[in-house]
Coordinates of C-alpha atoms and ligand atoms in Angstrom, one line a residue:
M1 CA -6.0 102.8 -2.1
R2 CA -3.6 105.5 -2.0
S3 CA -4.4 109.4 -2.9
V4 CA -2.7 110.5 -5.2
Y5 CA -4.1 113.5 -7.1
T6 CA -8.3 113.6 -5.3
K7 CA -8.7 117.0 -5.6
V8 CA -11.5 117.4 -7.2
T9 CA -13.5 114.4 -6.2
D10 CA -12.3 114.4 -3.0
S11 CA -14.1 118.0 -2.5
M12 CA -17.3 117.0 -4.4
N13 CA -16.9 113.1 -2.0
F14 CA -17.4 112.6 -5.8
F15 CA -17.1 108.2 -4.1
E16 CA -19.2 108.5 -1.7
G17 CA -16.2 106.6 0.5
N18 CA -16.0 104.1 -2.2
D19 CA -13.1 103.5 -3.4
P20 CA -12.5 103.7 -6.8
V21 CA -9.8 101.7 -7.2
E22 CA -11.3 98.8 -5.8
L23 CA -14.6 99.1 -7.9
A24 CA -12.2 99.2 -10.8
K25 CA -10.9 96.2 -10.2
T26 CA -15.3 94.4 -9.2
Y27 CA -16.4 95.6 -12.0
G28 CA -13.6 96.5 -14.2
T29 CA -12.4 99.1 -16.1
P30 CA -12.7 101.2 -18.5
L31 CA -15.9 102.0 -16.8
Y32 CA -18.7 104.9 -16.1
V33 CA -20.1 105.5 -12.5
C34 CA -22.0 107.6 -12.2
N35 CA -23.3 109.2 -9.2
E36 CA -27.2 110.1 -8.0
R37 CA -26.6 112.9 -5.7
I38 CA -24.9 115.2 -8.2
L39 CA -27.6 113.8 -11.0
R40 CA -30.5 115.6 -8.3
S41 CA -28.6 118.5 -7.7
R42 CA -27.9 119.0 -11.1
C43 CA -31.6 118.8 -11.4
R44 CA -32.8 120.7 -9.4
D45 CA -31.0 123.9 -10.9
L46 CA -32.3 124.3 -13.3
K47 CA -35.6 123.3 -12.6
H48 CA -34.9 127.0 -10.7
L49 CA -33.2 129.0 -12.3
V50 CA -35.9 131.2 -13.3
T51 CA -38.8 132.7 -11.2
Y52 CA -41.0 133.0 -14.3
P53 CA -44.1 129.6 -13.4
N54 CA -44.7 128.3 -16.0
F55 CA -41.5 127.0 -16.6
V56 CA -40.6 123.5 -18.0
V57 CA -37.0 121.4 -18.6
D58 CA -36.0 118.7 -20.9
Y59 CA -33.4 116.6 -20.8
S60 CA -31.6 116.6 -23.6
A61 CA -31.4 112.5 -24.1
K62 CA -27.9 112.5 -27.0
A63 CA -26.0 113.8 -22.5
N64 CA -26.6 110.3 -21.9
S65 CA -29.9 108.1 -22.1
N66 CA -28.5 105.5 -19.5
L67 CA -32.3 103.7 -18.5
A68 CA -31.4 104.8 -15.1
F69 CA -30.0 107.9 -15.6
L70 CA -33.0 108.2 -17.3
Q71 CA -35.4 107.6 -14.3
I72 CA -33.6 109.7 -11.9
V73 CA -34.1 112.4 -14.1
R74 CA -37.7 112.1 -13.6
S75 CA -38.7 111.1 -10.4
E76 CA -36.7 114.8 -10.5
G77 CA -39.6 116.4 -12.8
L78 CA -38.1 117.1 -15.9
E79 CA -39.5 116.1 -18.9
V80 CA -36.9 115.0 -22.0
D81 CA -36.4 115.6 -25.4
A82 CA -35.7 113.2 -27.9
M83 CA -32.9 112.8 -31.5
S84 CA -34.0 109.5 -32.4
P85 CA -36.1 106.5 -32.3
G86 CA -34.5 105.0 -30.2
E87 CA -34.1 107.5 -27.5
I88 CA -37.9 108.0 -27.7
Y89 CA -37.8 104.3 -27.2
V90 CA -35.6 104.3 -23.7
E91 CA -37.5 107.5 -22.6
K92 CA -40.9 105.2 -22.5
M93 CA -39.1 102.6 -20.6
A94 CA -37.7 105.2 -17.7
G95 CA -41.4 106.4 -17.3
F96 CA -41.6 109.1 -19.7
A97 CA -45.8 110.3 -20.7
P98 CA -46.2 110.7 -24.5
K99 CA -46.4 114.4 -24.2
E100 CA -43.2 114.7 -21.3
I101 CA -40.7 114.1 -24.2
F102 CA -40.5 116.2 -27.5
Y103 CA -38.6 115.0 -30.4
I104 CA -36.4 117.5 -32.0
C105 CA -36.3 116.3 -35.3
N106 CA -33.5 117.0 -37.9
N107 CA -33.3 115.5 -41.2
V108 CA -36.1 112.2 -40.2
S109 CA -37.7 110.1 -43.2
E110 CA -41.3 109.1 -42.7
E111 CA -41.0 105.9 -41.5
E112 CA -39.1 107.4 -38.6
M113 CA -41.7 111.1 -38.6
Q114 CA -44.9 108.1 -38.8
Y115 CA -43.4 106.0 -34.9
A116 CA -42.7 110.1 -33.3
I117 CA -46.9 110.2 -34.9
D118 CA -47.6 106.9 -33.8
E119 CA -45.6 107.5 -30.4
D120 CA -48.3 110.6 -29.8
V121 CA -45.2 112.1 -29.3
I122 CA -44.2 116.1 -29.3
V123 CA -43.0 116.9 -32.3
S124 CA -40.9 120.4 -34.1
V125 CA -39.5 119.7 -37.5
D126 CA -37.1 121.5 -38.6
S127 CA -37.1 122.1 -42.5
V128 CA -40.2 124.3 -43.9
S129 CA -40.3 120.5 -46.0
Q130 CA -39.8 118.4 -43.1
L131 CA -43.2 120.6 -42.0
E132 CA -44.8 119.1 -44.6
M133 CA -44.4 116.0 -44.4
F134 CA -45.4 116.1 -41.2
G135 CA -49.0 117.2 -42.3
R136 CA -49.1 115.3 -45.4
L137 CA -48.7 112.3 -42.8
A138 CA -51.1 113.8 -39.6
P139 CA -53.2 116.5 -41.1
G140 CA -55.4 118.1 -38.0
H141 CA -52.6 116.9 -35.3
D142 CA -50.4 119.5 -33.6
V143 CA -47.0 120.3 -34.2
A144 CA -43.7 122.7 -32.9
V145 CA -41.1 124.3 -35.0
R146 CA -38.0 124.9 -34.4
F147 CA -36.5 128.2 -36.1
N148 CA -32.9 129.4 -36.8
P149 CA -32.9 132.1 -34.5
G150 CA -29.5 133.7 -37.3
V151 CA -27.1 133.5 -33.5
G152 CA -25.3 130.5 -32.7
A153 CA -22.9 129.5 -29.9
G154 CA -20.6 127.1 -29.2
H155 CA -17.2 125.6 -27.2
H156 CA -16.6 124.1 -31.2
E157 CA -17.6 124.8 -34.4
K158 CA -19.0 121.4 -34.1
V159 CA -21.1 122.2 -32.0
V160 CA -23.0 125.9 -33.6
T161 CA -26.1 124.6 -33.7
A162 CA -27.3 127.9 -35.1
G163 CA -26.2 130.5 -37.0
K164 CA -26.3 130.7 -40.9
K165 CA -24.2 129.0 -41.8
T166 CA -25.4 125.6 -39.7
K167 CA -28.6 123.1 -40.8
F168 CA -30.9 123.3 -38.6
G169 CA -33.7 125.3 -37.6
V170 CA -35.8 127.4 -40.4
D171 CA -34.6 130.6 -41.0
P172 CA -37.6 132.9 -39.6
E173 CA -37.7 134.2 -43.8
F174 CA -39.7 131.5 -44.4
I175 CA -42.9 132.3 -42.1
P176 CA -45.1 132.9 -44.9
Q177 CA -44.5 129.1 -46.2
V178 CA -44.8 128.1 -42.7
K179 CA -48.1 129.4 -42.2
E180 CA -48.8 128.2 -45.1
I181 CA -48.5 124.8 -44.8
L182 CA -50.3 124.8 -41.4
K183 CA -53.0 126.3 -43.5
K184 CA -52.8 123.8 -46.1
Y185 CA -52.8 120.6 -44.0
D186 CA -55.0 122.9 -40.5
L187 CA -52.2 121.3 -38.4
H188 CA -51.7 123.6 -34.9
L189 CA -49.0 125.6 -34.1
I190 CA -48.3 124.6 -30.3
G191 CA -44.7 125.2 -30.0
I192 CA -41.0 126.8 -31.3
N193 CA -38.2 126.4 -30.3
Q194 CA -34.3 126.6 -31.5
H195 CA -30.5 125.6 -29.6
I196 CA -28.3 128.0 -30.4
G197 CA -25.2 126.2 -29.4
S198 CA -23.4 123.4 -26.8
L199 CA -20.9 125.6 -24.3
F200 CA -21.1 129.2 -22.9
M201 CA -19.9 130.0 -20.1
T202 CA -21.6 133.0 -19.8
G203 CA -25.1 133.3 -20.3
D204 CA -24.7 136.7 -22.7
A205 CA -25.4 134.9 -26.9
F206 CA -27.5 132.3 -25.3
V207 CA -29.8 135.9 -23.3
K208 CA -29.9 137.2 -26.8
S209 CA -30.7 134.5 -28.6
I210 CA -33.6 134.8 -27.0
D211 CA -34.4 138.5 -29.3
S212 CA -34.8 137.4 -32.0
L213 CA -36.8 134.2 -30.4
L214 CA -39.7 136.2 -29.3
E215 CA -39.9 138.3 -32.1
I216 CA -41.0 135.0 -34.3
A217 CA -43.4 133.4 -31.1
A218 CA -45.0 137.4 -31.7
Q219 CA -46.0 136.2 -34.9
F220 CA -48.2 132.8 -33.9
P221 CA -51.2 134.2 -32.0
D222 CA -52.3 130.6 -29.8
L223 CA -48.1 129.2 -28.9
D224 CA -48.7 127.1 -26.2
F225 CA -44.9 126.9 -25.2
I226 CA -41.5 129.0 -26.7
D227 CA -39.1 126.6 -26.0
M228 CA -35.3 128.1 -25.8
G229 CA -32.5 125.6 -25.8
G230 CA -29.7 124.0 -24.1
G231 CA -25.8 124.4 -24.1
F232 CA -25.7 125.6 -19.9
G233 CA -21.8 125.0 -19.9
I234 CA -19.8 123.7 -17.0
P235 CA -16.3 124.4 -16.1
Y236 CA -14.2 121.1 -17.3
K237 CA -10.5 123.1 -15.5
K238 CA -12.1 122.4 -12.2
E239 CA -8.5 122.4 -10.8
D240 CA -7.9 125.6 -12.5
G241 CA -10.8 127.2 -10.4
E242 CA -12.1 127.6 -13.7
A243 CA -15.8 129.6 -12.5
P244 CA -19.7 127.8 -13.3
L245 CA -21.6 129.2 -15.0
D246 CA -23.5 132.0 -13.2
L247 CA -27.5 130.9 -12.7
K248 CA -28.1 133.4 -10.4
N249 CA -27.3 136.2 -13.2
L250 CA -29.3 134.0 -15.6
G251 CA -31.9 133.7 -14.6
E252 CA -32.1 136.9 -13.2
A253 CA -32.1 137.8 -17.2
L254 CA -34.6 135.2 -18.4
D255 CA -37.0 136.0 -15.9
K256 CA -36.9 139.5 -16.7
K257 CA -37.7 138.7 -20.5
L258 CA -40.2 136.0 -19.4
F259 CA -42.4 137.7 -17.4
E260 CA -42.5 141.4 -20.4
F261 CA -42.9 138.7 -22.7
A262 CA -45.8 136.8 -21.4
E263 CA -47.6 140.5 -20.7
K264 CA -47.5 141.0 -23.8
Y265 CA -48.4 137.8 -25.4
G266 CA -51.6 138.1 -22.6
K267 CA -50.8 134.5 -21.5
M268 CA -48.7 132.7 -19.2
I269 CA -47.7 130.7 -21.9
K270 CA -44.4 128.1 -20.9
F271 CA -41.4 128.6 -21.4
R272 CA -38.6 125.3 -21.3
I273 CA -35.8 124.4 -21.9
E274 CA -32.9 122.0 -22.7
P275 CA -30.0 121.6 -21.0
G276 CA -28.3 117.8 -22.5
R277 CA -24.8 118.9 -20.7
Y278 CA -25.1 120.5 -17.3
I279 CA -27.4 118.4 -16.1
S280 CA -25.1 114.7 -16.9
A281 CA -21.2 116.3 -17.0
E282 CA -19.8 116.0 -14.2
S283 CA -22.5 112.9 -12.6
N284 CA -19.7 110.5 -13.4
V285 CA -16.4 109.6 -13.4
L286 CA -15.1 107.8 -16.0
L287 CA -12.3 104.9 -14.2
G288 CA -9.7 103.9 -16.5
Q289 CA -6.2 101.5 -15.9
V290 CA -2.9 102.3 -17.2
H291 CA -1.0 99.3 -18.3
S292 CA 2.7 100.8 -20.7
I293 CA 4.3 103.4 -19.7
K294 CA 7.0 104.2 -22.8
H295 CA 8.9 107.4 -24.0
N296 CA 9.1 108.1 -27.8
H297 CA 11.7 110.3 -29.0
D298 CA 11.0 113.7 -26.9
K299 CA 7.6 113.2 -25.5
K300 CA 5.9 110.8 -22.5
F301 CA 3.8 108.3 -22.9
V302 CA 0.3 107.2 -21.0
G303 CA -0.8 104.6 -21.9
C304 CA -4.3 103.1 -20.6
D305 CA -7.4 101.5 -21.5
I306 CA -9.7 104.7 -22.0
G307 CA -9.6 105.0 -26.0
F308 CA -11.9 107.3 -27.7
Q309 CA -14.7 104.7 -28.2
V310 CA -15.0 105.1 -25.4
L311 CA -14.6 108.7 -25.0
I312 CA -14.4 111.1 -28.0
R313 CA -14.1 114.3 -26.9
P314 CA -10.7 115.3 -26.8
A315 CA -10.5 114.0 -30.4
M316 CA -13.5 115.3 -31.9
Y317 CA -13.1 118.9 -30.2
D318 CA -9.8 119.1 -28.3
S319 CA -11.8 118.7 -25.3
Y320 CA -9.9 119.2 -21.7
H321 CA -11.0 116.8 -19.0
G322 CA -9.8 116.6 -15.7
I323 CA -7.7 113.5 -14.6
E324 CA -7.1 111.9 -11.5
I325 CA -4.4 109.6 -10.2
Y326 CA -6.2 106.7 -7.6
R327 CA -3.2 103.5 -7.0
P328 CA -3.6 100.8 -5.5
D329 CA -1.6 99.9 -2.2
E330 CA -0.3 96.9 -4.0
T331 CA 2.3 98.9 -5.7
K332 CA 3.0 101.4 -3.2
Q333 CA 6.7 102.7 -2.7
A334 CA 8.9 105.3 -1.3
D335 CA 7.5 108.2 -2.7
E336 CA 4.3 109.6 -1.3
T337 CA 1.2 111.8 -1.6
A338 CA 2.4 115.8 -1.4
E339 CA 6.1 114.8 -3.1
T340 CA 3.9 113.4 -6.0
A341 CA 2.8 116.0 -6.7
A342 CA 5.3 118.3 -6.6
L343 CA 6.8 116.2 -9.3
A344 CA 4.6 117.1 -11.3
E345 CA 5.7 116.1 -15.8
L346 CA 4.8 116.9 -18.5
V347 CA 2.4 114.3 -20.3
T348 CA 1.0 113.2 -23.0
V349 CA -1.9 110.6 -22.0
V350 CA -3.5 107.5 -24.5
G351 CA -5.8 104.4 -25.1
N352 CA -5.3 101.0 -27.1
I353 CA -7.3 102.5 -30.1
C354 CA -4.8 102.2 -33.9
E355 CA -4.6 105.6 -34.2
S356 CA -2.1 108.1 -33.3
G357 CA -5.3 110.5 -32.9
D358 CA -6.2 108.8 -29.5
I359 CA -5.3 111.3 -27.3
L360 CA -7.1 111.4 -24.1
A361 CA -4.7 114.8 -23.2
K362 CA -2.4 116.0 -24.8
D363 CA 1.0 117.0 -22.9
R364 CA -0.6 117.0 -19.2
L365 CA 1.6 118.4 -16.4
L366 CA 0.4 115.4 -13.7
P367 CA 1.9 113.7 -10.3
P368 CA 4.4 111.4 -11.9
I369 CA 2.0 108.4 -13.0
K370 CA 3.0 104.4 -12.8
E371 CA 1.8 101.6 -14.7
G372 CA -1.4 100.3 -12.3
D373 CA -2.8 103.1 -11.7
I374 CA -6.6 103.5 -11.6
L375 CA -7.2 107.8 -13.9
G376 CA -10.4 109.0 -13.3
V377 CA -11.3 110.8 -16.4
L378 CA -13.6 114.1 -15.1
D379 CA -16.8 115.9 -16.0
A380 CA -17.3 112.7 -18.1
G381 CA -21.5 111.8 -18.4
A382 CA -22.2 114.6 -21.3
Y383 CA -21.6 112.6 -24.6
G384 CA -19.7 110.4 -22.6
F385 CA -20.8 106.9 -23.2
T386 CA -24.1 107.4 -26.0
M387 CA -20.2 109.1 -28.2
S388 CA -18.8 105.7 -27.8
S389 CA -18.1 102.6 -30.5
N390 CA -17.2 99.3 -31.6
Y391 CA -14.3 101.0 -33.2
N392 CA -11.2 98.7 -33.5
N393 CA -14.2 95.6 -32.2
R394 CA -13.2 96.5 -28.2
L395 CA -16.6 96.2 -25.6
R396 CA -18.4 98.8 -24.4
P397 CA -17.3 99.8 -21.0
A398 CA -20.1 98.9 -18.4
E399 CA -21.8 101.9 -16.1
I400 CA -22.7 102.0 -11.9
L401 CA -24.2 103.6 -9.9
I402 CA -23.5 105.2 -6.8
R403 CA -27.0 105.5 -5.0
E404 CA -27.4 108.9 -2.4
N405 CA -26.0 106.4 0.6
G406 CA -23.8 104.8 -1.1
D407 CA -24.9 102.0 -2.2
V408 CA -23.3 101.0 -6.0
V409 CA -25.5 99.9 -8.4
L410 CA -24.2 98.5 -11.9
T411 CA -26.6 99.9 -14.3
R412 CA -25.0 98.7 -18.0
R413 CA -23.1 95.8 -17.9
R414 CA -20.3 96.1 -19.8
E415 CA -20.4 94.1 -23.6
K416 CA -18.8 91.0 -24.7
L417 CA -17.5 89.6 -26.8
E418 CA -20.5 87.5 -28.4
D419 CA -23.0 91.6 -28.5
L420 CA -19.6 91.8 -31.3
V421 CA -21.5 89.2 -32.9
K422 CA -24.7 88.8 -32.5
D423 CA -25.8 90.6 -35.7
L424 CA -23.7 89.1 -38.0
I425 CA -24.4 85.9 -41.1
P426 CA -22.0 84.2 -41.6
L427 CA -21.7 83.4 -44.9
D428 CA -21.5 79.0 -46.1
L429 CA -19.1 78.9 -47.6
Ligands
LIG1 N1 -31.4 120.8 -28.4 C1 -31.2 120.1 -29.3 C2 -31.6 120.7 -29.8 C3 -29.1 120.0 -29.3 O1 -29.2 120.1 -29.8 C4 -28.3 120.1 -28.5 C5 -27.5 119.6 -28.3 C6 -29.0 120.2 -27.0 C7 -30.2 119.8 -26.7 C8 -27.9 119.7 -25.7 O2 -26.9 121.1 -25.6 P1 -26.1 121.0 -24.1 O3 -27.6 121.7 -23.5 O4 -25.2 119.3 -23.7 O5 -25.8 121.8 -24.5 N2 -21.3 115.9 -28.1 C9 -20.3 117.6 -28.0 C10 -22.1 118.3 -27.0 C11 -23.3 118.2 -28.8 C12 -24.2 119.0 -28.7 C13 -24.9 118.9 -29.5 N3 -26.8 119.1 -29.2 C14 -19.5 117.8 -27.3 O6 -19.3 116.4 -25.9 O7 -19.6 118.4 -26.7

């Protein structure tokens, strides 16, 4: 490989001595590459966020639910949340015990609710009517309720999950009705939870939202836990020197609140957080290959095999992901690394999907890219594979894991054409 533009992965030793061009050749592209060392270190960062002793990190598996990934998260001593029977299923497969799984459901059917009850996981409901449904199905059980503290935050309006305009959580005004239903079905409220939104880079809104959550908690004297939610951000613009979240500051602000509340509440109640992105995003680089470069009117397009069916975040939220360039030796030409970097040009990097919104990076300043180059899309471990699809009947990619000793293992095989049609039932014409 010739390194054309590899600053971020070099600084983290992301590939642990492996050559991304070789990985792309061996496993094909697009390819999600996960680094075990980085994943483990992100788990540890949050496990040690506060000094408060009764503190649990529930990893939010919607960000990345690869089985091997979940096994590593579990081995770091984290618990998990789940949003669907499918997440509960894979989490159990990864070895999580039922009581280590927190099912935070939203508008589910009786069948789904019953599935969670039968699996014996902890259930949180997020409306008065779903509490009633839970009571009907499981009178006398433990249950948690998700509240909407009236404060939201997030990188895009589509990911703000609390506040006056969102569908999530119970408005605290309905606390009397919640209490009535708890009594009617003899339910035991063991916890309350919230999640204000995704991707904050300063902890202010998060810390502020905890005040209202704690006010709600004070109205229920017998809780086992309070779950403060996720949303911990990561710097997507690393090449520009964007700073990471200041966990030390955030931890100190939290610690103060947690200890104060425990003292007032009269017990060292369990506090949980529910991060998805912070744990997973930086552990993955998505590799793709450039197949075509063209000029269309005034624009230069770099066409690769990372369409929005592989990574939808840029198309869906205008999200930014850093892009690196790795060059196979055989395309070696006169230009060398330093010179090429100096020749950076504005290009739009696009995928292979039949939509003009299939854009991975718009008007991005990058060193000159050649056909055959391998691109590395940074910070792709959160909401990457989990939001991928088979749109245009394309195959979902493989995933590999770079172990801490540098060994590479396949953790998900690339789909085959047969996978696309395995559930189709032909007509007998
Ligand atoms: N807990 C609940 C109840 C959630 O709804 C979420 C995310 C999380 C925890 C984890 O949030 P995190 O720590 O990852 O920010 N697809 C979007 C993000 C959607 C987040 C939805 N809920 C994206 O790619 O930015």
